[in-house]
Short mmCIF file of C-alpha atoms and ligand atoms in Angstrom, two decimals:
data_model
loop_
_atom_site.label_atom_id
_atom_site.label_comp_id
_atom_site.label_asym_id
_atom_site.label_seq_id
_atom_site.Cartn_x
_atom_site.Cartn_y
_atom_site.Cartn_z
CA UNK A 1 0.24 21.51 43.20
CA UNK A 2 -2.13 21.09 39.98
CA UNK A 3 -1.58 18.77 37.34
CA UNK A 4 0.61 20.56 34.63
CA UNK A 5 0.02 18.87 31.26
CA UNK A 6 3.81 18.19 29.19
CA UNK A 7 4.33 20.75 26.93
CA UNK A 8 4.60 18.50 24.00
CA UNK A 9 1.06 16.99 24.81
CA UNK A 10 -0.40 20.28 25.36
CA UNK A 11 0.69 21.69 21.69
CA UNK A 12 -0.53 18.61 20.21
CA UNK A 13 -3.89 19.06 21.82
CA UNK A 14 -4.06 22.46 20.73
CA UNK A 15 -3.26 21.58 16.83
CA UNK A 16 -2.97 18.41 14.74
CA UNK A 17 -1.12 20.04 12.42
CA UNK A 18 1.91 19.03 10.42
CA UNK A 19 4.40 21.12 8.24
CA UNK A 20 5.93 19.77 5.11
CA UNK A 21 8.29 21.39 2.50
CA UNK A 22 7.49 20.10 -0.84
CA UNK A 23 10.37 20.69 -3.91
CA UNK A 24 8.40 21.96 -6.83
CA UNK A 25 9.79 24.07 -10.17
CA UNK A 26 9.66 27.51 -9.85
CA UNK A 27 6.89 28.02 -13.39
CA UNK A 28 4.87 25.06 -11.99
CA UNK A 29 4.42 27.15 -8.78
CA UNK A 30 4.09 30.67 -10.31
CA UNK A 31 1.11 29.07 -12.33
CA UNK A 32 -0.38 27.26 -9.34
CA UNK A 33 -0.11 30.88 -7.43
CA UNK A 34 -2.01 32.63 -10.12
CA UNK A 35 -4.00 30.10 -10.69
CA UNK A 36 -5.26 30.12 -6.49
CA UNK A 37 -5.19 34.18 -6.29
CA UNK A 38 -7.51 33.91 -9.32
CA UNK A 39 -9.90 31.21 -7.39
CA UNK A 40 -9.97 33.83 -4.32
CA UNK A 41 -8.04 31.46 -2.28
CA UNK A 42 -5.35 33.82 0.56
CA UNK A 43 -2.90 31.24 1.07
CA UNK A 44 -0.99 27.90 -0.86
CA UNK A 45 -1.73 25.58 2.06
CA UNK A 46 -5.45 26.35 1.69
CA UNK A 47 -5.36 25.09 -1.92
CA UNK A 48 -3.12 22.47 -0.98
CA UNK A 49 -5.43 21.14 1.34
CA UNK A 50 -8.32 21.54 -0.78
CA UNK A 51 -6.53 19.41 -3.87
CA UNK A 52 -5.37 16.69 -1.56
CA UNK A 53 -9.24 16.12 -0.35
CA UNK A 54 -10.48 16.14 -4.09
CA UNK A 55 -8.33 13.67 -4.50
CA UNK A 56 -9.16 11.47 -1.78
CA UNK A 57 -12.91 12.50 -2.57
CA UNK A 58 -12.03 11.25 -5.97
CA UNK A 59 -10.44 7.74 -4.55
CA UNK A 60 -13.33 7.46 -2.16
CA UNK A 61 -15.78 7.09 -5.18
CA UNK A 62 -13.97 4.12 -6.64
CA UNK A 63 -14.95 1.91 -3.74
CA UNK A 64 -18.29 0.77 -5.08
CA UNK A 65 -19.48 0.21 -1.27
CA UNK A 66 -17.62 3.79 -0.19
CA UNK A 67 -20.93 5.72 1.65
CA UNK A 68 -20.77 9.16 -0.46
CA UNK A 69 -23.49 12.46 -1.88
CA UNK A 70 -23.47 13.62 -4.65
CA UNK A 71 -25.43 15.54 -6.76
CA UNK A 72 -27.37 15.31 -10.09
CA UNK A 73 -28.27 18.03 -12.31
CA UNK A 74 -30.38 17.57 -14.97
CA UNK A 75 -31.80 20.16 -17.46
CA UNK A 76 -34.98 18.77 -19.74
CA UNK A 77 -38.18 20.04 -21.45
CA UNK A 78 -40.98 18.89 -19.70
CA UNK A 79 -43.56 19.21 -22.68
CA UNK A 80 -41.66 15.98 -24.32
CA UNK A 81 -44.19 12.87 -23.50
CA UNK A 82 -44.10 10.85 -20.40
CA UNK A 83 -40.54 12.54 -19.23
CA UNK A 84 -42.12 14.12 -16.03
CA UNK A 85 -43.50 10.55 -15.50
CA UNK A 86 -40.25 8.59 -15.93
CA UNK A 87 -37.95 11.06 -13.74
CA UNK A 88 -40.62 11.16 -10.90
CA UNK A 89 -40.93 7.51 -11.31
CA UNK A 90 -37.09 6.44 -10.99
CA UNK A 91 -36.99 8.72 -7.96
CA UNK A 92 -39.62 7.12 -6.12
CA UNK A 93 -37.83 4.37 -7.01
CA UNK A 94 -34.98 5.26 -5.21
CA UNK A 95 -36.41 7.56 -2.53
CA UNK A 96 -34.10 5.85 -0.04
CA UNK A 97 -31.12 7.51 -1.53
CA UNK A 98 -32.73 10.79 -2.78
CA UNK A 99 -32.57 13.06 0.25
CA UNK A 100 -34.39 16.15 -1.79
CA UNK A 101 -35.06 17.33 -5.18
CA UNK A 102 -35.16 20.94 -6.09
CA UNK A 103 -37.18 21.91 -9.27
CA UNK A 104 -36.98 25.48 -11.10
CA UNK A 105 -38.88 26.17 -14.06
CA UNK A 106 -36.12 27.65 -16.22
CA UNK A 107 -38.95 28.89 -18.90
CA UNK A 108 -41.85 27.84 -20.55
CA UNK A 109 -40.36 24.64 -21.96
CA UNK A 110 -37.57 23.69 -19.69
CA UNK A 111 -37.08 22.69 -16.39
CA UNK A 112 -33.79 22.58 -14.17
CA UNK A 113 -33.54 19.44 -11.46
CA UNK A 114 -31.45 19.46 -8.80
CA UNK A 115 -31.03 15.91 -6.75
CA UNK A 116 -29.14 15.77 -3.77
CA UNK A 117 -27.73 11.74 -3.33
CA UNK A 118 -26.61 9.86 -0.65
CA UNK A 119 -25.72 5.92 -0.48
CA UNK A 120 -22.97 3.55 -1.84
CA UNK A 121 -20.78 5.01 -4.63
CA UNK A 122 -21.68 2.51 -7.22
CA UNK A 123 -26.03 2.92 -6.33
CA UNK A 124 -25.25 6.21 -6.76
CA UNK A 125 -23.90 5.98 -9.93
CA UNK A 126 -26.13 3.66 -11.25
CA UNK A 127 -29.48 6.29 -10.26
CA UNK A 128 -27.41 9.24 -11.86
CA UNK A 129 -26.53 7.40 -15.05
CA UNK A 130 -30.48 6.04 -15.30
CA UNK A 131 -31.59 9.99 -14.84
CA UNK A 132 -29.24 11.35 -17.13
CA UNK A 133 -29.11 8.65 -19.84
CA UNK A 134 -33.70 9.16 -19.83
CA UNK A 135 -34.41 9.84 -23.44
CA UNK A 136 -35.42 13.68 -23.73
CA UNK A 137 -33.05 14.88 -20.55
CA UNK A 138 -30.79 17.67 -22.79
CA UNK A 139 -28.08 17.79 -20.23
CA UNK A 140 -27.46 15.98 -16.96
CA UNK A 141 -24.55 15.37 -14.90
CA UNK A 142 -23.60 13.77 -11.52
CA UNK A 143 -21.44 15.97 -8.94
CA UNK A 144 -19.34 14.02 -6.56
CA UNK A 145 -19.16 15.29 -3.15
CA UNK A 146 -18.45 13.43 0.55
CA UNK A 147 -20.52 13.01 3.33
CA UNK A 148 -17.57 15.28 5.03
CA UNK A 149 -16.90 12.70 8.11
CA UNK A 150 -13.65 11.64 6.76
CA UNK A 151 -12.22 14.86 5.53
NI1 NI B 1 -40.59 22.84 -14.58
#
């Protein structure tokens, strides 16, 4: 006769998933459901799920040594003196942790950067804060994302 696998240990294999009930006030959750029907998302546990890994996303960049991507934005005018030079520059500084840069010429003045970042939280931080904080960048920010492996 084969080998029947448990019932118990077959489920489990099947899903890793575990229900909760969670208490919450009734206005708190008819604002949370509008708020998730307007963001396109079908169901609450989707949005749950996807608020509980921003947070941990969140907590995982405030482990300086936490391995994390992220990526910067930055919006400048490339006709102000020696800016091109000084971006370029700090990237090749860092080309360990730049994986790729995307460049669009946004008109005939100003130029949109995308980086995309990989390495320890607070390396990253300090290359997004040196790109941003370059004298003649008009807008910059640094978007926090996760390598994915532990979500
Ligand atoms: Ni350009």
């Amino acid at each position: 006769m084969p080998h029947t696998p448990r019932l118990a240990t077959l489920i489990h294999t099947m899903s890793d998933l575990s229900r909760i009930g969670v208490a919450i006030d009734s206005g708190l959750l008819a604002k949370f459901d509008a708020l998730i029907a307007e963001r396109g998302y079908s169901n609450r546990s989707e949005a749950f799920r996807d608020l509980i890994r921003d947070e941990l996303v969140e907590k995982a960049w405030e482990s300086p040594n936490a391995t994390v991507v992220g990526t910067v934005t930055l919006v400048y005018d490339h006709h102000v003196r020696l800016l091109n030079e000084k971006l370029t520059g700090l990237q090749h500084d860092h080309f360990h942790s730049i994986l790729s840069a995307l460049h669009v010429h946004l008109d005939h003045d100003n130029c949109l950067e995308v980086l995309v970042v990989r390495g320890k939280a607070a390396e990253v931080r300090r290359i997004a804060d040196a790109l941003i904080s370059t004298k003649g960048v008009k807008h910059g920010r640094l978007t926090v994302t996760s390598t994915g492996a532990d979500l």
